[in-house]
């Protein structure tokens, strides 16, 4: 029963993450992602995956920092969370998997900061989601696995849809 509740927290984190992408408004988007990060943080903590827990709790800071920082590009939030990601990874001594998850967080945060829609999706598809997929697999995070599979699938759909639309327009 305990493991079902732990996995349910991860699935809730995935649902919130997926739900966040439905918002065009950045404030709502980052607020929902902050709640998703909290669910995933608690989920990973209960699984004993402490690096994943800390990285996701830091995502709560990133989510609210991006929401409230006045600057269009949240430099302070990017720098603060990057330092915290690295410190959390060093602090937890999680080995190669922890380094992989930290690298995914750093690349993902930089991609979000960059703001280039296609570039962010390429980074997400080629590195961020695969790295988290490996971490989630070894930490037995069902919600994390589902979330990354959804992310990668939605990126594929985006590229197919936009390429098909460009082909139809050019004909």
Coordinates of C-alpha atoms in Angstrom, one line a residue:
X1 CA 0.0 0.0 0.0
X2 CA 2.8 2.4 0.9
X3 CA 4.5 1.9 -2.5
X4 CA 1.2 2.5 -4.3
X5 CA 0.9 5.9 -2.6
X6 CA 4.6 6.7 -3.4
X7 CA 4.0 5.9 -7.0
X8 CA 0.7 7.8 -7.0
X9 CA 2.7 10.9 -6.0
X10 CA 5.0 10.4 -9.0
X11 CA 2.0 10.0 -11.3
X12 CA 0.4 13.1 -9.9
X13 CA 3.7 15.0 -10.6
X14 CA 3.6 13.7 -14.2
X15 CA -0.1 14.7 -14.6
X16 CA 0.7 18.2 -13.3
X17 CA 3.7 18.5 -15.6
X18 CA 1.7 17.5 -18.6
X19 CA -1.1 19.8 -17.5
X20 CA 1.3 22.7 -17.2
X21 CA 2.0 22.6 -21.0
X22 CA -1.6 23.5 -21.7
X23 CA -1.0 27.0 -20.5
X24 CA 0.3 29.8 -22.7
X25 CA 0.6 32.1 -19.7
X26 CA 4.1 31.8 -18.2
X27 CA 2.9 32.5 -14.7
X28 CA 0.4 29.6 -14.7
X29 CA 2.9 27.4 -16.5
X30 CA 5.7 27.8 -14.0
X31 CA 3.3 27.7 -11.0
X32 CA 1.9 24.3 -12.1
X33 CA 5.5 23.1 -12.8
X34 CA 6.4 24.1 -9.3
X35 CA 3.6 22.0 -7.8
X36 CA 4.8 19.1 -10.1
X37 CA 8.3 19.5 -8.8
X38 CA 7.0 19.3 -5.2
X39 CA 5.1 16.1 -6.0
X40 CA 8.2 14.6 -7.7
X41 CA 10.5 15.8 -4.9
X42 CA 8.4 14.0 -2.3
X43 CA 8.0 11.0 -4.5
X44 CA 11.8 10.6 -5.0
X45 CA 12.5 11.3 -1.3
X46 CA 10.1 8.4 -0.4
X47 CA 11.8 6.2 -3.0
X48 CA 15.1 6.9 -1.4
X49 CA 16.3 8.8 -4.5
X50 CA 17.7 11.8 -2.7
X51 CA 19.3 13.5 -5.6
X52 CA 16.1 13.4 -7.6
X53 CA 14.2 14.6 -4.6
X54 CA 16.5 17.7 -4.1
X55 CA 16.6 18.5 -7.8
X56 CA 12.9 18.5 -7.9
X57 CA 12.5 20.6 -4.7
X58 CA 14.9 23.1 -6.4
X59 CA 12.5 23.1 -9.4
X60 CA 9.9 24.5 -7.0
X61 CA 12.2 27.5 -6.4
X62 CA 12.8 27.7 -10.2
X63 CA 9.1 27.6 -10.9
X64 CA 8.2 30.4 -8.5
X65 CA 11.4 32.3 -9.3
X66 CA 10.5 32.4 -13.0
X67 CA 7.0 33.4 -12.1
X68 CA 7.9 36.4 -9.9
X69 CA 11.2 37.6 -11.3
X70 CA 10.5 40.9 -13.2
X71 CA 13.2 40.5 -15.8
X72 CA 12.1 38.8 -19.0
X73 CA 15.1 36.5 -18.8
X74 CA 15.3 35.3 -15.1
X75 CA 19.1 35.5 -14.8
X76 CA 19.0 35.3 -11.0
X77 CA 16.8 32.3 -11.0
X78 CA 18.9 30.5 -13.6
X79 CA 22.2 31.1 -11.7
X80 CA 20.7 30.3 -8.2
X81 CA 19.1 27.1 -9.3
X82 CA 22.2 26.0 -11.3
X83 CA 24.3 26.4 -8.2
X84 CA 21.7 24.6 -6.1
X85 CA 21.5 21.7 -8.6
X86 CA 25.3 21.2 -8.4
X87 CA 25.4 21.5 -4.6
X88 CA 22.5 19.0 -4.2
X89 CA 24.3 16.5 -6.5
X90 CA 27.5 16.9 -4.5
X91 CA 25.7 16.7 -1.2
X92 CA 23.8 13.5 -2.0
X93 CA 26.8 11.6 -3.4
X94 CA 24.4 9.8 -5.8
X95 CA 27.1 8.6 -8.2
X96 CA 26.8 8.5 -12.0
X97 CA 23.0 8.6 -12.0
X98 CA 23.0 11.7 -9.8
X99 CA 25.4 13.4 -12.2
X100 CA 23.2 12.4 -15.1
X101 CA 20.1 13.9 -13.4
X102 CA 22.0 17.0 -12.5
X103 CA 23.2 17.5 -16.1
X104 CA 19.7 17.0 -17.3
X105 CA 18.5 19.7 -14.9
X106 CA 21.2 22.1 -15.9
X107 CA 20.6 21.6 -19.7
X108 CA 16.9 21.8 -19.2
X109 CA 17.1 25.0 -17.2
X110 CA 19.4 26.6 -19.8
X111 CA 17.0 25.5 -22.5
X112 CA 14.1 27.1 -20.8
X113 CA 16.1 30.3 -20.2
X114 CA 17.2 30.3 -23.8
X115 CA 13.5 30.4 -24.9
X116 CA 14.0 29.1 -28.4
X117 CA 11.0 26.8 -29.0
X118 CA 12.6 24.4 -31.4
X119 CA 16.0 24.5 -29.7
X120 CA 14.4 23.7 -26.3
X121 CA 12.5 20.8 -27.8
X122 CA 15.7 19.4 -29.4
X123 CA 17.5 19.6 -26.1
X124 CA 14.6 18.0 -24.3
X125 CA 14.3 15.2 -26.8
X126 CA 18.0 14.4 -27.2
X127 CA 19.3 14.8 -23.7
X128 CA 17.0 16.0 -20.9
X129 CA 14.2 13.4 -21.2
X130 CA 16.5 10.5 -22.0
X131 CA 18.7 11.3 -19.0
X132 CA 15.7 11.5 -16.7
X133 CA 14.3 8.4 -18.3
X134 CA 17.4 6.5 -17.3
X135 CA 17.4 8.0 -13.8
X136 CA 13.7 7.2 -13.4
X137 CA 14.1 3.6 -14.5
X138 CA 16.9 2.9 -12.0
X139 CA 15.0 4.7 -9.2
X140 CA 11.8 2.8 -10.1
X141 CA 9.7 5.9 -10.7
X142 CA 6.7 5.0 -12.7
X143 CA 5.4 8.6 -12.8
X144 CA 8.8 9.8 -13.9
X145 CA 9.0 7.3 -16.7
X146 CA 5.5 8.1 -17.9
X147 CA 6.3 11.8 -17.8
X148 CA 9.4 11.5 -19.9
X149 CA 7.7 9.2 -22.4
X150 CA 4.9 11.7 -22.8
X151 CA 7.5 14.6 -23.2
X152 CA 9.3 12.7 -25.9
X153 CA 6.1 11.7 -27.7
X154 CA 4.7 15.2 -27.6
X155 CA 8.0 16.5 -29.1
X156 CA 7.9 14.0 -31.9
X157 CA 4.3 15.0 -32.6
X158 CA 5.3 18.7 -32.6
X159 CA 8.1 18.0 -35.2
X160 CA 5.8 15.9 -37.4
X161 CA 3.0 18.4 -37.2
X162 CA 5.1 21.5 -37.9
X163 CA 7.0 19.8 -40.7
X164 CA 3.8 18.6 -42.3
X165 CA 2.2 22.1 -41.9
X166 CA 5.3 23.7 -43.6
X167 CA 5.1 21.1 -46.5
X168 CA 1.3 21.9 -47.0
X169 CA 1.9 25.6 -46.9
X170 CA 4.8 25.4 -49.4
X171 CA 2.7 23.4 -52.0

